[in-house]
Amino acid sequence: MEDFGIAAALKTLTSESLIEALLMVVAASVLIAALQAVLPRIARQFGGKVRLYMLASVPLLRLLIIIVTITLVVPTLIQPTFENMVAIFGALALALGFAFKDYANSLIAGIVTLYEMPYRPGDWIDVDGRYGEVRSIGTRAAKIVTPDDTVVIIPHGRLWNGLIANGNDGTHHLMCVTEFFLAPGHDVASVLACLRDVGMASPLTKTYLPVTVVSEQQPWGFRYALKAYPVDPRDQFRFRTALLEAGHQALQELGVPAVVAPMVPCHTP
């Protein structure tokens, strides 16, 4: 009587097929490592969308290499009959489903991430209060680096039940908001024009994009928000600091004093 299932599939294993499969896996690992090392270095030589697209292609190419490797390794290890395929993949799916349920959840979310691209390498995102630049995207998680140079690993499973704020969404344009808190009793139009001139005069500003200033009256005075785009998103913190310094200097020359904005208590019904 002919054997079917896993036992029959394992009977087809030979030392030659194991060595051949191992060589394929090693070659794929070397290729992935080289890809992850070389492409980001090349991407750093470019700017704008070219850099972002090159960085975003790394996880896609890695996934493609993994799929091709599995496609080549499985027929090498076992005889590719229908019964063998059903038995092997059925047992593998069952084992992985129980042992790596959370990992599989993040893995599936990673595939969705690669398709929908809610964030890409080079994007500045905020996830659960963690803000930073996406440096790499793996099959299970994304790695971001915060402004204080802390590496945070975010599983793609956050896609299912969390909110993700993306500052530049695959582009090279990231709006920065610099706030000024001023005492009442001044000419609002003059302050709006003054702060807009500060934003336009900064060498770090993309002047071909809108530079706007909005104001809001509060019980303690006025809140002004200067909205502008830095030349490079990585300069956003230096950009805000420069605008803050230049803005307060210009407001002092204008004779408008700053004020410390009080904490507003939460309103309860």
Coordinates of N, CA, C and O in Angstrom, one line a residue, residues 63-198:
L63 N 11.2 40.5 0.8 CA 10.1 39.6 0.8 C 10.1 38.8 -0.5 O 9.8 37.6 -0.5
L64 N 10.4 39.4 -1.6 CA 10.5 38.7 -2.9 C 11.5 37.6 -2.8 O 11.3 36.4 -3.3
I65 N 12.7 37.9 -2.2 CA 13.8 36.9 -2.1 C 13.3 35.7 -1.3 O 13.6 34.5 -1.6
I66 N 12.7 36.0 -0.2 CA 12.2 35.0 0.7 C 11.2 34.0 0.0 O 11.3 32.8 0.1
I67 N 10.3 34.6 -0.7 CA 9.3 33.8 -1.4 C 9.9 33.0 -2.5 O 9.6 31.8 -2.6
V68 N 10.9 33.5 -3.3 CA 11.5 32.8 -4.3 C 12.3 31.6 -3.7 O 12.4 30.5 -4.2
T69 N 13.0 31.9 -2.5 CA 13.8 30.9 -1.9 C 12.9 29.7 -1.4 O 13.3 28.5 -1.6
I70 N 11.8 30.0 -0.8 CA 10.9 29.0 -0.4 C 10.4 28.2 -1.5 O 10.3 26.9 -1.5
T71 N 10.1 28.9 -2.6 CA 9.6 28.2 -3.8 C 10.6 27.2 -4.4 O 10.3 26.1 -4.9
L72 N 11.9 27.5 -4.3 CA 13.0 26.7 -4.8 C 13.4 25.6 -3.8 O 13.7 24.5 -4.2
V73 N 13.3 25.9 -2.5 CA 13.7 24.9 -1.5 C 12.8 23.8 -1.3 O 13.2 22.6 -1.2
V74 N 11.5 24.1 -1.2 CA 10.5 23.0 -1.0 C 10.5 21.9 -2.0 O 10.6 20.7 -1.6
P75 N 10.5 22.2 -3.3 CA 10.6 21.1 -4.3 C 12.0 20.3 -4.2 O 12.0 19.2 -4.6
T76 N 13.0 21.0 -3.7 CA 14.3 20.3 -3.5 C 14.3 19.3 -2.4 O 14.9 18.2 -2.5
L77 N 13.6 19.6 -1.3 CA 13.5 18.7 -0.1 C 12.6 17.6 -0.3 O 12.8 16.5 0.2
I78 N 11.4 17.8 -0.9 CA 10.4 16.8 -1.0 C 9.9 16.7 -2.4 O 10.0 17.6 -3.2
Q79 N 9.4 15.5 -2.7 CA 8.8 15.3 -4.1 C 7.5 16.1 -4.2 O 6.6 15.9 -3.4
P80 N 7.5 17.0 -5.2 CA 6.3 17.9 -5.2 C 5.1 17.3 -5.8 O 4.5 17.7 -6.8
T81 N 4.5 16.3 -5.0 CA 3.2 15.8 -5.4 C 2.1 16.5 -4.6 O 2.4 17.1 -3.6
F82 N 0.9 16.4 -5.1 CA -0.2 17.0 -4.4 C -0.3 16.6 -2.9 O -0.5 17.4 -2.0
E83 N -0.2 15.3 -2.7 CA -0.4 14.8 -1.4 C 0.7 15.3 -0.4 O 0.5 15.7 0.7
N84 N 2.0 15.3 -0.9 CA 3.1 15.8 -0.1 C 2.9 17.3 0.2 O 3.2 17.7 1.3
M85 N 2.5 18.1 -0.8 CA 2.4 19.5 -0.5 C 1.3 19.8 0.5 O 1.5 20.6 1.4
V86 N 0.2 19.1 0.4 CA -0.9 19.3 1.3 C -0.5 18.9 2.7 O -0.8 19.6 3.7
A87 N 0.2 17.8 2.8 CA 0.6 17.3 4.2 C 1.6 18.2 4.8 O 1.5 18.6 6.0
I88 N 2.7 18.6 4.0 CA 3.7 19.5 4.6 C 3.2 20.9 5.0 O 3.4 21.3 6.1
F89 N 2.5 21.5 4.1 CA 2.0 22.9 4.3 C 0.9 22.9 5.4 O 0.8 23.8 6.1
G90 N 0.1 21.8 5.4 CA -1.0 21.8 6.4 C -0.4 21.6 7.8 O -0.8 22.3 8.7
A91 N 0.6 20.7 8.0 CA 1.2 20.6 9.3 C 2.0 21.8 9.7 O 2.0 22.2 10.8
L92 N 2.7 22.4 8.7 CA 3.5 23.6 9.0 C 2.6 24.8 9.4 O 2.8 25.5 10.4
A93 N 1.4 25.0 8.7 CA 0.5 26.0 9.1 C -0.1 25.8 10.4 O -0.3 26.8 11.2
L94 N -0.4 24.6 10.8 CA -1.0 24.3 12.1 C 0.0 24.5 13.2 O -0.4 25.2 14.2
A95 N 1.2 24.1 13.0 CA 2.3 24.3 14.0 C 2.6 25.8 14.2 O 2.6 26.3 15.3
L96 N 2.7 26.5 13.1 CA 3.0 27.9 13.2 C 1.9 28.7 13.8 O 2.1 29.7 14.5
G97 N 0.7 28.3 13.4 CA -0.5 29.0 13.9 C -0.6 29.0 15.5 O -1.0 30.0 16.1
F98 N -0.3 27.9 16.1 CA -0.3 27.8 17.5 C 0.9 28.4 18.2 O 0.8 29.1 19.2
A99 N 2.1 28.2 17.6 CA 3.3 28.6 18.2 C 3.6 30.1 18.0 O 4.2 30.8 18.9
F100 N 3.2 30.6 16.9 CA 3.6 32.0 16.5 C 2.3 32.8 16.2 O 2.3 33.5 15.1
K101 N 1.3 32.7 17.0 CA 0.1 33.4 16.7 C 0.3 34.9 16.6 O -0.1 35.6 15.7
D102 N 0.9 35.5 17.6 CA 1.2 36.9 17.7 C 2.2 37.3 16.6 O 2.0 38.4 15.9
Y103 N 3.2 36.5 16.4 CA 4.1 36.8 15.3 C 3.4 36.8 13.9 O 3.7 37.6 13.1
A104 N 2.6 35.7 13.7 CA 1.9 35.6 12.5 C 1.0 36.9 12.2 O 0.8 37.4 11.1
N105 N 0.4 37.3 13.4 CA -0.5 38.5 13.3 C 0.3 39.7 12.7 O -0.1 40.5 11.9
S106 N 1.5 39.9 13.3 CA 2.4 41.0 12.9 C 2.9 40.8 11.5 O 3.1 41.7 10.7
L107 N 3.2 39.5 11.2 CA 3.7 39.2 9.8 C 2.6 39.5 8.8 O 3.0 40.1 7.7
I108 N 1.4 39.1 9.0 CA 0.3 39.4 8.1 C 0.1 41.0 8.0 O 0.0 41.5 6.9
A109 N 0.2 41.6 9.1 CA 0.1 43.1 9.1 C 1.3 43.7 8.3 O 1.2 44.7 7.7
G110 N 2.5 43.0 8.4 CA 3.6 43.5 7.6 C 3.4 43.4 6.1 O 3.8 44.3 5.4
I111 N 2.7 42.3 5.7 CA 2.4 42.2 4.3 C 1.4 43.3 3.9 O 1.6 43.9 2.8
V112 N 0.4 43.6 4.7 CA -0.5 44.6 4.5 C 0.2 46.0 4.4 O -0.1 46.8 3.6
T113 N 1.2 46.1 5.3 CA 2.0 47.4 5.3 C 2.8 47.6 4.0 O 2.8 48.7 3.5
L114 N 3.4 46.5 3.5 CA 4.1 46.6 2.3 C 3.2 46.9 1.1 O 3.6 47.5 0.1
Y115 N 1.9 46.5 1.2 CA 0.9 46.8 0.1 C 0.3 48.2 0.2 O 0.3 48.9 -0.7
E116 N -0.2 48.5 1.5 CA -0.8 49.8 1.6 C 0.1 50.9 1.9 O -0.2 52.1 1.7
M117 N 1.3 50.6 2.4 CA 2.4 51.6 2.7 C 1.9 52.8 3.6 O 1.9 53.9 3.2
P118 N 1.3 52.5 4.8 CA 0.9 53.6 5.7 C 2.2 54.4 6.2 O 2.0 55.5 6.6
Y119 N 3.3 53.7 6.2 CA 4.6 54.4 6.5 C 5.7 53.7 5.7 O 5.6 52.5 5.4
R120 N 6.7 54.5 5.4 CA 7.8 54.0 4.6 C 9.1 54.5 5.3 O 9.1 55.4 6.1
P121 N 10.3 53.9 4.9 CA 11.5 54.4 5.4 C 11.7 55.9 5.0 O 11.5 56.2 3.9
G122 N 12.0 56.7 6.0 CA 12.2 58.1 5.8 C 11.0 58.9 6.3 O 11.0 60.1 6.4
D123 N 9.8 58.2 6.6 CA 8.7 58.9 7.1 C 8.9 59.2 8.6 O 9.5 58.4 9.3
W124 N 8.2 60.3 9.0 CA 8.2 60.6 10.5 C 6.8 60.3 11.0 O 5.9 60.9 10.6
I125 N 6.8 59.3 11.9 CA 5.5 58.8 12.3 C 5.4 58.9 13.9 O 6.4 59.0 14.6
D126 N 4.1 58.9 14.3 CA 3.9 58.9 15.8 C 2.9 57.7 16.1 O 1.8 57.7 15.5
V127 N 3.4 56.8 16.9 CA 2.7 55.6 17.3 C 2.7 55.5 18.8 O 3.7 55.4 19.4
D128 N 1.5 55.7 19.4 CA 1.4 55.6 20.9 C 2.3 56.5 21.6 O 2.9 56.2 22.6
G129 N 2.4 57.8 21.0 CA 3.2 58.8 21.7 C 4.7 58.7 21.4 O 5.5 59.5 21.9
R130 N 5.1 57.7 20.6 CA 6.5 57.6 20.2 C 6.7 58.2 18.8 O 6.1 57.7 17.8
Y131 N 7.4 59.3 18.7 CA 7.6 60.0 17.4 C 9.0 59.8 17.0 O 10.0 59.9 17.7
G132 N 9.2 59.5 15.7 CA 10.5 59.3 15.2 C 10.5 59.0 13.7 O 9.5 58.9 13.0
E133 N 11.7 58.9 13.1 CA 11.9 58.6 11.7 C 11.9 57.1 11.5 O 12.7 56.3 12.2
V134 N 11.2 56.6 10.5 CA 11.2 55.2 10.2 C 12.5 54.9 9.5 O 12.8 55.4 8.4
R135 N 13.4 54.0 10.1 CA 14.7 53.7 9.5 C 14.6 52.4 8.7 O 15.3 52.3 7.7
S136 N 13.9 51.5 9.1 CA 13.8 50.2 8.3 C 12.4 49.6 8.6 O 11.8 49.8 9.7
I137 N 12.0 48.7 7.7 CA 10.7 48.0 7.8 C 11.0 46.5 7.6 O 11.5 46.1 6.5
G138 N 10.8 45.7 8.6 CA 11.0 44.3 8.5 C 9.6 43.6 8.2 O 8.6 44.2 8.0
T139 N 9.7 42.3 8.1 CA 8.4 41.6 7.8 C 7.5 41.5 9.0 O 6.3 41.3 8.9
R140 N 8.1 41.7 10.3 CA 7.3 41.7 11.5 C 7.1 43.1 12.1 O 6.1 43.4 12.7
A141 N 8.1 43.9 12.0 CA 8.1 45.2 12.7 C 8.8 46.3 12.0 O 9.6 46.0 11.1
A142 N 8.6 47.5 12.4 CA 9.3 48.7 11.8 C 10.2 49.2 12.9 O 9.8 49.2 14.1
K143 N 11.3 49.8 12.5 CA 12.2 50.4 13.5 C 12.2 51.9 13.3 O 12.5 52.3 12.1
I144 N 11.9 52.6 14.3 CA 12.0 54.1 14.2 C 13.1 54.6 15.2 O 13.4 53.9 16.2
V145 N 13.6 55.7 14.9 CA 14.6 56.4 15.8 C 14.0 57.7 16.2 O 13.7 58.6 15.4
T146 N 13.9 57.9 17.5 CA 13.3 59.1 18.1 C 14.3 60.3 18.1 O 15.5 60.1 17.8
P147 N 13.8 61.5 18.3 CA 14.7 62.7 18.3 C 15.9 62.5 19.3 O 16.9 63.1 19.2
D148 N 15.6 61.8 20.4 CA 16.7 61.6 21.4 C 17.6 60.4 21.1 O 18.2 59.8 22.0
D149 N 17.5 59.9 19.8 CA 18.3 58.8 19.3 C 18.0 57.5 20.0 O 18.9 56.6 20.2
T150 N 16.8 57.3 20.4 CA 16.3 56.0 20.9 C 15.7 55.2 19.8 O 14.8 55.7 19.1
V151 N 16.1 53.9 19.7 CA 15.5 53.0 18.7 C 14.3 52.3 19.3 O 14.3 51.8 20.4
V152 N 13.2 52.4 18.6 CA 11.9 51.9 19.0 C 11.4 50.9 18.0 O 11.4 51.2 16.8
I153 N 11.2 49.6 18.4 CA 10.6 48.6 17.5 C 9.1 48.6 17.6 O 8.6 48.3 18.7
I154 N 8.4 48.8 16.5 CA 7.0 48.8 16.5 C 6.5 47.7 15.7 O 6.6 47.6 14.4
P155 N 5.8 46.7 16.3 CA 5.2 45.6 15.5 C 4.2 46.1 14.6 O 3.4 47.0 14.9
H156 N 4.1 45.5 13.4 CA 3.1 45.9 12.4 C 1.7 45.6 12.9 O 0.7 46.1 12.3
G157 N 1.5 44.7 13.9 CA 0.2 44.5 14.4 C -0.5 45.7 15.0 O -1.7 45.7 15.2
R158 N 0.2 46.8 15.2 CA -0.4 48.0 15.7 C -1.4 48.5 14.6 O -2.2 49.4 15.0
L159 N -1.2 48.1 13.4 CA -2.1 48.6 12.4 C -3.6 48.2 12.7 O -4.5 48.9 12.3
W160 N -3.8 47.1 13.3 CA -5.1 46.6 13.5 C -5.9 47.4 14.6 O -7.1 47.6 14.5
N161 N -5.2 47.9 15.6 CA -5.9 48.5 16.7 C -5.3 49.8 17.2 O -5.6 50.2 18.3
G162 N -4.5 50.4 16.5 CA -3.8 51.7 16.9 C -3.9 52.7 15.8 O -4.2 52.5 14.7
L163 N -3.7 54.0 16.3 CA -3.6 55.1 15.4 C -2.2 55.4 15.0 O -1.3 55.5 15.9
I164 N -1.9 55.7 13.8 CA -0.6 56.0 13.3 C -0.7 57.4 12.6 O -1.4 57.6 11.6
A165 N 0.1 58.4 13.1 CA 0.2 59.7 12.5 C 1.4 59.8 11.7 O 2.5 59.5 12.2
N166 N 1.3 60.1 10.4 CA 2.4 60.2 9.5 C 2.6 61.7 9.1 O 1.7 62.3 8.5
G167 N 3.8 62.2 9.4 CA 4.0 63.6 9.2 C 4.3 64.0 7.7 O 3.8 65.1 7.3
N168 N 5.0 63.2 7.0 CA 5.3 63.5 5.6 C 4.7 62.5 4.6 O 4.7 62.8 3.4
D169 N 4.3 61.3 5.0 CA 3.6 60.4 4.2 C 4.3 60.1 2.8 O 3.7 60.2 1.8
G170 N 5.5 59.7 2.9 CA 6.2 59.3 1.7 C 6.8 60.5 0.8 O 7.3 60.2 -0.2
T171 N 6.6 61.7 1.3 CA 7.1 62.9 0.5 C 8.3 63.4 1.3 O 8.6 63.0 2.4
H172 N 8.8 64.5 0.7 CA 10.0 65.2 1.4 C 9.5 66.5 2.1 O 10.3 67.3 2.4
H173 N 8.2 66.6 2.3 CA 7.6 67.8 2.8 C 7.0 67.5 4.2 O 6.1 66.7 4.3
L174 N 7.5 68.1 5.2 CA 7.1 67.9 6.6 C 6.8 69.3 7.2 O 7.7 70.1 7.4
M175 N 5.5 69.5 7.5 CA 5.2 70.8 8.1 C 5.6 70.8 9.6 O 5.4 69.9 10.4
C176 N 6.2 72.0 10.0 CA 6.6 72.2 11.4 C 5.8 73.4 11.9 O 5.6 74.4 11.2
V177 N 5.3 73.3 13.1 CA 4.5 74.3 13.8 C 5.3 74.8 15.0 O 5.6 74.1 15.9
T178 N 5.6 76.1 15.0 CA 6.3 76.8 16.1 C 5.3 77.8 16.7 O 4.8 78.6 16.1
E179 N 5.2 77.6 18.0 CA 4.2 78.4 18.8 C 4.8 79.5 19.5 O 5.9 79.4 20.0
F180 N 4.0 80.7 19.6 CA 4.4 81.8 20.3 C 3.2 82.3 21.2 O 2.1 82.3 20.7
F181 N 3.5 82.6 22.5 CA 2.5 83.0 23.4 C 2.7 84.4 23.8 O 3.8 84.7 24.4
L182 N 1.8 85.3 23.4 CA 2.0 86.7 23.6 C 1.0 87.3 24.5 O -0.2 86.9 24.5
A183 N 1.4 88.4 25.2 CA 0.4 89.1 26.1 C -0.6 89.9 25.2 O -0.3 90.3 24.1
P184 N -1.7 90.2 25.8 CA -2.7 91.0 25.0 C -2.3 92.5 24.9 O -1.3 92.9 25.5
G185 N -3.1 93.2 24.1 CA -2.8 94.6 23.9 C -1.8 94.9 22.8 O -1.1 95.9 22.9
H186 N -1.8 94.1 21.8 CA -0.9 94.4 20.6 C -1.7 94.4 19.3 O -2.8 93.9 19.3
D187 N -1.0 94.8 18.3 CA -1.6 94.8 16.9 C -1.5 93.4 16.3 O -0.3 93.0 16.0
V188 N -2.5 92.7 16.2 CA -2.5 91.3 15.7 C -1.9 91.3 14.2 O -1.1 90.4 13.9
A189 N -2.4 92.2 13.4 CA -1.9 92.2 12.0 C -0.4 92.3 11.9 O 0.2 91.7 11.1
S190 N 0.1 93.2 12.7 CA 1.6 93.4 12.7 C 2.3 92.2 13.1 O 3.4 91.8 12.6
V191 N 1.8 91.5 14.2 CA 2.5 90.3 14.6 C 2.4 89.2 13.6 O 3.4 88.4 13.3
L192 N 1.2 89.0 12.9 CA 1.1 88.0 11.9 C 2.1 88.3 10.7 O 2.8 87.3 10.3
A193 N 2.2 89.5 10.3 CA 3.2 89.8 9.2 C 4.6 89.6 9.7 O 5.5 89.1 8.9
C194 N 4.9 90.0 11.0 CA 6.3 89.8 11.5 C 6.7 88.4 11.5 O 7.8 88.0 11.1
L195 N 5.8 87.5 12.1 CA 6.2 86.1 12.2 C 6.2 85.4 10.8 O 7.1 84.5 10.6
R196 N 5.4 85.9 9.9 CA 5.5 85.3 8.5 C 6.8 85.7 7.9 O 7.5 84.9 7.2
D197 N 7.3 86.9 8.1 CA 8.6 87.3 7.5 C 9.7 86.5 8.1 O 10.7 86.2 7.5
V198 N 9.6 86.2 9.4 CA 10.6 85.3 10.1 C 10.7 84.0 9.4 O 11.7 83.4 9.2

